Amino acid sequence: LWHADFHEGSRHVVTRDGAWRKAILFATLDDRSRLCCHAQWYLDEEAETFVHGLSQAIQKRGLPRAFMTDNGAAMRAVETQCGLHDLSIVWEPTLPYSPHQNAKSENFWAQVEGRLMPMLEGEREPTLDLLNLSTQAWYELEYNQKLHSEIGTSPIRRYLDDKSVGRDSPDSQALRRAFRGKWK
């Protein structure tokens, strides 16, 4: 089971056209190991963004069996639902007004804001590229490696030591074909 969600970050970024925009983080976490499968900053919370982030996670860590998200528009979009169905990933939406069901994501956001964001305080004009490079380094080299008090080991150690029930990732073309709306 993977959890995925968007988080509106506390920092703005400078876009290529010089505008300041709020950055939004997409992240996917493995339920059992707490491993961050993928995290990436975007400027929107659209279905295309969600599918891109999820495809990156799948290519890094393989296909999950089940997937839990809230009921946001990007998660309910036809292309998202078609992709999950075609890849045989069971979608388990959280109940409305039940943030505790996605508590692992909420805990991750707290660490992003409490640890990662302070590391970037010296950056006067952060860009999306800088935020993404910093975030990937942080979650792969610190978050995934650090001892997690609930599981008694690091997320990466638990992920690697446990028997995998995931499946191999399809190639990029197959993922693109899966995550598109189909007319009936």
C-alpha positions as a LaTeX table, in Angstrom:
\begin{tabular}{lrrr}
\hline
Residue & $x$ (\AA) & $y$ (\AA) & $z$ (\AA) \\
\hline
Leu1 & 0.00 & 0.00 & 0.00 \\
Trp2 & 1.29 & 3.42 & $-0.94$ \\
His3 & 0.00 & 6.78 & 0.26 \\
Ala4 & 0.12 & 9.84 & $-1.98$ \\
Asp5 & $-0.90$ & 13.42 & $-1.51$ \\
Phe6 & $-0.09$ & 17.03 & $-2.32$ \\
His7 & 1.19 & 19.57 & 0.21 \\
Glu8 & 1.21 & 23.32 & $-0.28$ \\
Gly9 & 4.68 & 24.29 & 0.85 \\
Ser10 & 5.56 & 27.25 & 3.02 \\
Arg11 & 8.01 & 28.64 & 0.45 \\
His12 & 7.41 & 30.47 & $-2.79$ \\
Val13 & 9.68 & 29.89 & $-5.78$ \\
Val14 & 10.78 & 32.15 & $-8.60$ \\
Thr15 & 9.52 & 30.90 & $-11.96$ \\
Arg16 & 11.38 & 31.25 & $-15.25$ \\
Asp17 & 9.34 & 34.37 & $-16.07$ \\
Gly18 & 10.36 & 35.99 & $-12.75$ \\
Ala19 & 7.05 & 35.54 & $-10.93$ \\
Trp20 & 6.79 & 34.29 & $-7.35$ \\
Arg21 & 4.56 & 31.20 & $-7.04$ \\
Lys22 & 3.59 & 28.87 & $-4.23$ \\
Ala23 & 5.27 & 25.47 & $-4.61$ \\
Ile24 & 3.21 & 22.31 & $-4.13$ \\
Leu25 & 4.88 & 19.04 & $-3.12$ \\
Phe26 & 3.64 & 15.67 & $-4.38$ \\
Ala27 & 4.90 & 12.68 & $-2.39$ \\
Thr28 & 4.32 & 8.95 & $-2.37$ \\
Leu29 & 5.11 & 6.88 & 0.73 \\
Asp30 & 5.20 & 3.12 & 1.22 \\
Asp31 & 2.82 & 2.27 & 4.09 \\
Arg32 & 4.81 & $-0.50$ & 5.78 \\
Ser33 & 8.34 & 0.87 & 5.52 \\
Arg34 & 7.50 & 4.61 & 5.51 \\
Leu35 & 9.89 & 4.90 & 2.54 \\
Cys36 & 9.49 & 8.01 & 0.44 \\
Cys37 & 9.13 & 6.45 & $-3.01$ \\
His38 & 9.18 & 9.83 & $-4.74$ \\
Ala39 & 8.65 & 13.49 & $-3.90$ \\
Gln40 & 8.58 & 16.37 & $-6.35$ \\
Trp41 & 7.58 & 20.04 & $-6.29$ \\
Tyr42 & 5.18 & 21.44 & $-8.87$ \\
Leu43 & 3.30 & 24.67 & $-9.47$ \\
Asp44 & $-0.13$ & 23.06 & $-9.62$ \\
Glu45 & $-2.17$ & 20.17 & $-8.28$ \\
Glu46 & $-3.58$ & 18.84 & $-11.54$ \\
Ala47 & $-4.14$ & 15.28 & $-12.77$ \\
Glu48 & $-1.17$ & 15.58 & $-15.15$ \\
Thr49 & 1.06 & 16.54 & $-12.22$ \\
Phe50 & $-0.28$ & 13.71 & $-10.08$ \\
Val51 & 0.26 & 11.15 & $-12.84$ \\
His52 & 3.78 & 12.44 & $-13.50$ \\
Gly53 & 4.76 & 12.15 & $-9.82$ \\
Leu54 & 3.15 & 8.73 & $-9.47$ \\
Ser55 & 4.86 & 7.48 & $-12.64$ \\
Gln56 & 8.21 & 8.63 & $-11.25$ \\
Ala57 & 7.54 & 6.70 & $-8.02$ \\
Ile58 & 6.55 & 3.58 & $-9.96$ \\
Gln59 & 9.68 & 3.74 & $-12.10$ \\
Lys60 & 11.84 & 4.07 & $-8.97$ \\
Arg61 & 10.17 & 1.50 & $-6.71$ \\
Gly62 & 7.90 & $-0.72$ & $-8.85$ \\
Leu63 & 4.13 & $-1.11$ & $-9.01$ \\
Pro64 & 2.26 & $-1.12$ & $-5.71$ \\
Arg65 & $-0.72$ & $-3.38$ & $-5.17$ \\
Ala66 & $-2.88$ & $-0.69$ & $-3.54$ \\
Phe67 & $-2.90$ & 3.06 & $-3.36$ \\
Met68 & $-4.48$ & 5.41 & $-0.79$ \\
Thr69 & $-5.19$ & 9.08 & $-1.47$ \\
Asp70 & $-7.74$ & 11.65 & $-0.48$ \\
Asn71 & $-10.59$ & 12.43 & $-2.86$ \\
Gly72 & $-8.93$ & 15.38 & $-4.61$ \\
Ala73 & $-9.83$ & 16.15 & $-8.20$ \\
Ala74 & $-6.43$ & 14.97 & $-9.51$ \\
Met75 & $-6.92$ & 11.58 & $-7.88$ \\
Arg76 & $-10.47$ & 11.20 & $-9.20$ \\
Ala77 & $-9.57$ & 12.29 & $-12.75$ \\
Val78 & $-10.38$ & 9.87 & $-15.54$ \\
Glu79 & $-6.75$ & 9.51 & $-16.63$ \\
Thr80 & $-5.66$ & 8.70 & $-13.06$ \\
Gln81 & $-8.43$ & 6.19 & $-12.53$ \\
Cys82 & $-7.86$ & 4.54 & $-15.92$ \\
Gly83 & $-4.15$ & 4.21 & $-15.19$ \\
Leu84 & $-4.67$ & 2.66 & $-11.77$ \\
His85 & $-7.21$ & 0.25 & $-13.25$ \\
Asp86 & $-5.02$ & $-0.71$ & $-16.24$ \\
Leu87 & $-2.03$ & $-1.30$ & $-13.94$ \\
Ser88 & $-4.13$ & $-3.36$ & $-11.50$ \\
Ile89 & $-3.56$ & $-0.96$ & $-8.61$ \\
Val90 & $-6.47$ & $-0.90$ & $-6.16$ \\
Trp91 & $-7.40$ & 2.69 & $-5.28$ \\
Glu92 & $-8.49$ & 3.14 & $-1.68$ \\
Pro93 & $-9.66$ & 6.72 & $-1.14$ \\
Thr94 & $-9.73$ & 8.04 & 2.40 \\
Leu95 & $-13.08$ & 8.81 & 3.95 \\
Pro96 & $-14.15$ & 12.46 & 3.78 \\
Tyr97 & $-13.01$ & 14.50 & 6.80 \\
Ser98 & $-10.72$ & 11.68 & 7.96 \\
Pro99 & $-7.16$ & 13.04 & 7.77 \\
His100 & $-5.99$ & 10.37 & 10.25 \\
Gln101 & $-6.29$ & 7.82 & 7.43 \\
Asn102 & $-3.44$ & 9.55 & 5.65 \\
Ala103 & $-1.46$ & 10.29 & 8.84 \\
Lys104 & 1.77 & 8.95 & 7.37 \\
Ser105 & 1.63 & 11.69 & 4.73 \\
Glu106 & 0.83 & 14.30 & 7.37 \\
Asn107 & 3.87 & 13.20 & 9.37 \\
Phe108 & 6.03 & 13.47 & 6.25 \\
Trp109 & 4.78 & 17.04 & 5.59 \\
Ala110 & 5.76 & 17.99 & 9.15 \\
Gln111 & 9.28 & 16.74 & 8.49 \\
Val112 & 9.45 & 18.59 & 5.16 \\
Glu113 & 8.48 & 21.85 & 6.88 \\
Gly114 & 10.48 & 21.23 & 10.05 \\
Arg115 & 13.71 & 19.91 & 8.54 \\
Leu116 & 13.97 & 20.48 & 4.79 \\
Met117 & 12.56 & 24.02 & 4.62 \\
Pro118 & 14.92 & 25.39 & 7.32 \\
Met119 & 17.87 & 24.01 & 5.33 \\
Leu120 & 16.82 & 26.27 & 2.45 \\
Glu121 & 16.32 & 29.46 & 4.46 \\
Gly122 & 19.49 & 31.05 & 3.05 \\
Glu123 & 18.17 & 30.83 & $-0.50$ \\
Arg124 & 16.78 & 34.26 & $-1.32$ \\
Glu125 & 15.29 & 33.30 & $-4.68$ \\
Pro126 & 14.71 & 29.54 & $-4.74$ \\
Thr127 & 13.61 & 27.97 & $-8.01$ \\
Leu128 & 11.56 & 24.85 & $-8.58$ \\
Asp129 & 14.70 & 23.11 & $-9.89$ \\
Leu130 & 16.65 & 23.95 & $-6.72$ \\
Leu131 & 13.75 & 22.86 & $-4.52$ \\
Asn132 & 13.49 & 19.54 & $-6.36$ \\
Leu133 & 17.23 & 18.81 & $-6.24$ \\
Ser134 & 17.34 & 19.65 & $-2.53$ \\
Thr135 & 14.22 & 17.62 & $-1.78$ \\
Gln136 & 15.46 & 14.51 & $-3.58$ \\
Ala137 & 18.81 & 14.68 & $-1.77$ \\
Trp138 & 17.03 & 15.18 & 1.57 \\
Tyr139 & 14.55 & 12.31 & 1.28 \\
Glu140 & 17.00 & 9.81 & $-0.23$ \\
Leu141 & 20.01 & 10.64 & 1.97 \\
Glu142 & 18.36 & 11.68 & 5.24 \\
Tyr143 & 14.66 & 10.84 & 5.57 \\
Asn144 & 14.88 & 7.33 & 4.04 \\
Gln145 & 18.15 & 6.58 & 5.92 \\
Lys146 & 17.23 & 7.88 & 9.38 \\
Leu147 & 16.02 & 5.63 & 12.21 \\
His148 & 12.22 & 5.78 & 12.37 \\
Ser149 & 10.95 & 5.47 & 15.94 \\
Glu150 & 7.71 & 3.61 & 15.06 \\
Ile151 & 9.35 & 0.88 & 12.99 \\
Gly152 & 12.69 & 0.65 & 14.84 \\
Thr153 & 14.83 & 0.92 & 11.72 \\
Ser154 & 15.27 & 3.20 & 8.73 \\
Pro155 & 12.62 & 3.24 & 6.01 \\
Ile156 & 15.11 & 2.08 & 3.35 \\
Arg157 & 16.35 & $-0.81$ & 5.54 \\
Arg158 & 12.81 & $-1.98$ & 6.22 \\
Tyr159 & 11.87 & $-1.63$ & 2.56 \\
Leu160 & 14.89 & $-3.65$ & 1.42 \\
Asp161 & 14.74 & $-6.29$ & 4.18 \\
Asp162 & 11.04 & $-7.11$ & 3.86 \\
Lys163 & 9.68 & $-9.45$ & 1.25 \\
Ser164 & 8.45 & $-7.35$ & $-1.67$ \\
Val165 & 4.87 & $-7.74$ & $-2.82$ \\
Gly166 & 5.31 & $-5.07$ & $-5.49$ \\
Arg167 & 5.63 & $-5.75$ & $-9.17$ \\
Asp168 & 8.15 & $-4.59$ & $-11.73$ \\
Ser169 & 7.55 & $-1.20$ & $-13.29$ \\
Pro170 & 6.36 & $-1.06$ & $-16.87$ \\
Asp171 & 8.43 & 1.09 & $-19.21$ \\
Ser172 & 7.73 & 4.80 & $-19.69$ \\
Gln173 & 5.64 & 4.26 & $-22.82$ \\
Ala174 & 3.40 & 1.72 & $-21.08$ \\
Leu175 & 2.86 & 4.11 & $-18.18$ \\
Arg176 & 1.94 & 6.92 & $-20.59$ \\
Arg177 & $-0.54$ & 4.62 & $-22.34$ \\
Ala178 & $-2.10$ & 3.52 & $-19.03$ \\
Phe179 & $-2.57$ & 7.01 & $-17.60$ \\
Arg180 & $-4.81$ & 8.54 & $-20.21$ \\
Gly181 & $-8.54$ & 8.96 & $-20.36$ \\
Lys182 & $-10.36$ & 6.52 & $-22.57$ \\
Trp183 & $-13.63$ & 7.27 & $-24.32$ \\
Lys184 & $-16.31$ & 4.65 & $-23.97$ \\
\hline
\end{tabular}
